[in-house]
XYZ file of C-alpha atoms in Angstrom:
176
model
C 29.881 -0.534 -13.916
C 26.300 1.475 -13.611
C 24.398 -1.550 -15.485
C 26.991 -1.743 -18.766
C 27.385 -5.132 -18.299
C 25.342 -7.807 -16.668
C 25.850 -11.432 -16.031
C 23.430 -14.137 -15.141
C 23.691 -15.499 -11.473
C 20.729 -17.782 -11.352
C 22.393 -21.535 -11.536
C 20.245 -23.620 -9.106
C 17.164 -21.642 -9.635
C 14.800 -24.017 -11.025
C 12.004 -21.780 -11.976
C 10.528 -19.852 -15.280
C 9.566 -16.607 -13.878
C 10.938 -14.574 -10.693
C 8.499 -12.383 -9.108
C 10.833 -10.533 -6.624
C 14.160 -10.157 -5.126
C 15.666 -8.969 -1.871
C 19.136 -8.794 -0.414
C 20.199 -9.188 3.191
C 21.601 -6.358 4.656
C 23.635 -8.516 6.925
C 25.604 -9.888 3.862
C 24.940 -8.496 0.189
C 25.608 -11.524 -1.705
C 22.615 -13.084 0.309
C 19.827 -12.869 -1.923
C 16.115 -14.119 -1.876
C 14.142 -14.655 -5.049
C 10.441 -15.393 -4.655
C 9.247 -17.437 -8.249
C 6.690 -19.576 -9.571
C 8.492 -22.454 -8.514
C 9.055 -21.452 -4.916
C 11.490 -19.766 -2.647
C 15.051 -19.692 -3.171
C 17.904 -18.216 -0.802
C 21.404 -17.794 -2.407
C 24.038 -18.973 -0.084
C 27.153 -17.713 1.338
C 28.904 -20.329 -1.355
C 26.800 -18.541 -4.115
C 24.751 -21.488 -4.685
C 20.884 -21.423 -4.694
C 19.294 -23.224 -2.316
C 15.339 -24.051 -2.337
C 13.606 -22.766 1.184
C 10.055 -22.912 0.708
C 8.280 -25.185 -2.242
C 5.182 -22.219 -1.804
C 4.558 -19.948 -5.033
C 5.951 -16.473 -3.836
C 5.320 -13.379 -5.554
C 6.979 -10.636 -2.566
C 9.693 -10.943 -0.069
C 11.892 -9.228 1.910
C 14.595 -9.297 4.816
C 14.047 -8.157 8.333
C 16.143 -4.864 8.162
C 18.107 -5.494 10.840
C 18.676 -9.112 11.164
C 19.531 -10.931 8.079
C 18.093 -14.301 9.482
C 14.589 -13.193 9.544
C 12.838 -13.862 6.112
C 9.199 -12.654 4.948
C 7.223 -14.103 2.200
C 3.849 -13.705 0.684
C 2.658 -16.945 -0.416
C -0.753 -17.763 -1.472
C -3.095 -15.934 0.668
C -0.672 -16.412 3.617
C 1.957 -14.349 5.180
C 4.997 -16.336 5.887
C 7.768 -15.663 8.350
C 11.133 -17.391 9.052
C 13.481 -16.594 12.284
C 15.843 -19.062 10.945
C 16.781 -18.318 6.949
C 13.965 -20.396 5.840
C 14.365 -23.361 8.081
C 11.496 -23.257 9.686
C 8.281 -21.014 8.653
C 4.900 -19.819 11.006
C 2.105 -18.517 8.736
C -0.487 -15.883 9.067
C -3.886 -14.971 7.007
C -3.921 -12.046 5.459
C -6.862 -11.050 5.141
C -10.543 -12.456 6.573
C -12.172 -12.496 3.266
C -12.439 -15.571 1.373
C -12.395 -14.128 -2.443
C -8.577 -15.259 -3.455
C -5.936 -12.912 -2.962
C -2.118 -13.148 -2.646
C 0.695 -10.740 -1.720
C 2.184 -8.495 -4.521
C 4.587 -6.603 -2.285
C 6.083 -6.348 1.632
C 7.806 -3.339 2.944
C 9.574 -3.732 6.389
C 9.886 -0.347 8.435
C 13.458 0.679 8.965
C 12.508 2.594 12.411
C 10.231 -0.161 14.038
C 10.761 -3.451 12.346
C 7.546 -5.073 13.890
C 5.603 -2.325 11.087
C 5.349 -4.490 7.975
C 2.960 -3.211 5.137
C 1.584 -5.982 2.394
C 0.006 -4.706 -0.912
C -2.462 -7.376 -2.006
C -4.086 -8.397 -5.196
C -7.450 -10.106 -5.502
C -7.605 -12.970 -8.597
C -10.744 -11.400 -9.820
C -8.704 -8.511 -10.539
C -11.088 -5.765 -9.478
C -9.658 -4.813 -6.105
C -6.404 -4.883 -3.919
C -6.146 -3.968 -0.242
C -2.649 -2.488 1.529
C -3.022 -4.289 5.102
C -0.560 -3.404 8.279
C 1.030 -5.480 10.723
C 2.221 -3.850 13.711
C 3.752 -7.414 15.169
C 6.284 -8.806 12.954
C 3.693 -10.013 10.556
C 1.969 -12.027 13.360
C -1.703 -10.930 12.162
C -2.454 -7.964 9.920
C -5.599 -5.450 10.047
C -6.666 -3.561 6.548
C -5.645 0.134 6.285
C -6.251 1.186 2.773
C -8.808 -0.750 0.062
C -8.570 -0.069 -3.299
C -10.724 -0.300 -6.363
C -7.425 -1.931 -8.777
C -4.821 -4.554 -7.351
C -2.032 -3.113 -4.857
C 1.419 -3.650 -6.999
C 3.783 -1.941 -4.604
C 4.217 -0.959 -0.805
C 6.755 0.939 0.872
C 7.201 2.487 4.292
C 9.193 6.143 4.117
C 12.810 5.591 5.766
C 12.561 8.542 8.613
C 8.691 8.967 8.706
C 6.812 5.505 9.468
C 3.313 7.232 9.320
C 4.406 7.866 5.578
C 3.576 4.918 3.421
C 3.212 4.067 -0.311
C 0.985 1.913 -2.766
C 1.294 1.367 -6.397
C -1.939 0.292 -8.074
C -3.581 -0.675 -11.877
C -3.176 -3.529 -13.526
C -2.186 -4.470 -16.963
C -4.709 -7.243 -17.662
C -7.881 -7.260 -19.788
C -9.042 -5.105 -19.249
C -6.649 -2.411 -18.253
C -7.071 -0.786 -14.987
C -5.262 2.560 -14.787
C -3.694 2.756 -11.208
C -1.781 5.824 -9.173
């Protein structure tokens, strides 16, 4: 009804903070939630299952295949080909400084193209990293003097990418 009324659908999610949600392209009742307590998947019975107990702040479904899941975990990128039953992990950066994934974007035109926004725990910088092999490995494509909070890929031109930056933690660092 255009956001006039809301109802809670979080029964079974045992987390006090949800960072990110994504809706499956295959079935709009299938929802994934990245939380402080792990990664949850709302199944076809409309119940929430914990599918990974790793702290996850960014989640995405593959745009063509709803069984393929992507999630950012502490200093690594996770991919699951089977709705979270099994996972493979790739390091996000060769840097040893603590960092995490803030956002994930998958190209609609070339689903092997995956972007991730990175923030460093020190709060003094961020990166946009890109994978051309569905998250198996990443290269840094842009570095920022503030955390990268959000990334997106243009839906009709995969060469156009967007990043949102900034920090509201002290000290506040304006972004763009």
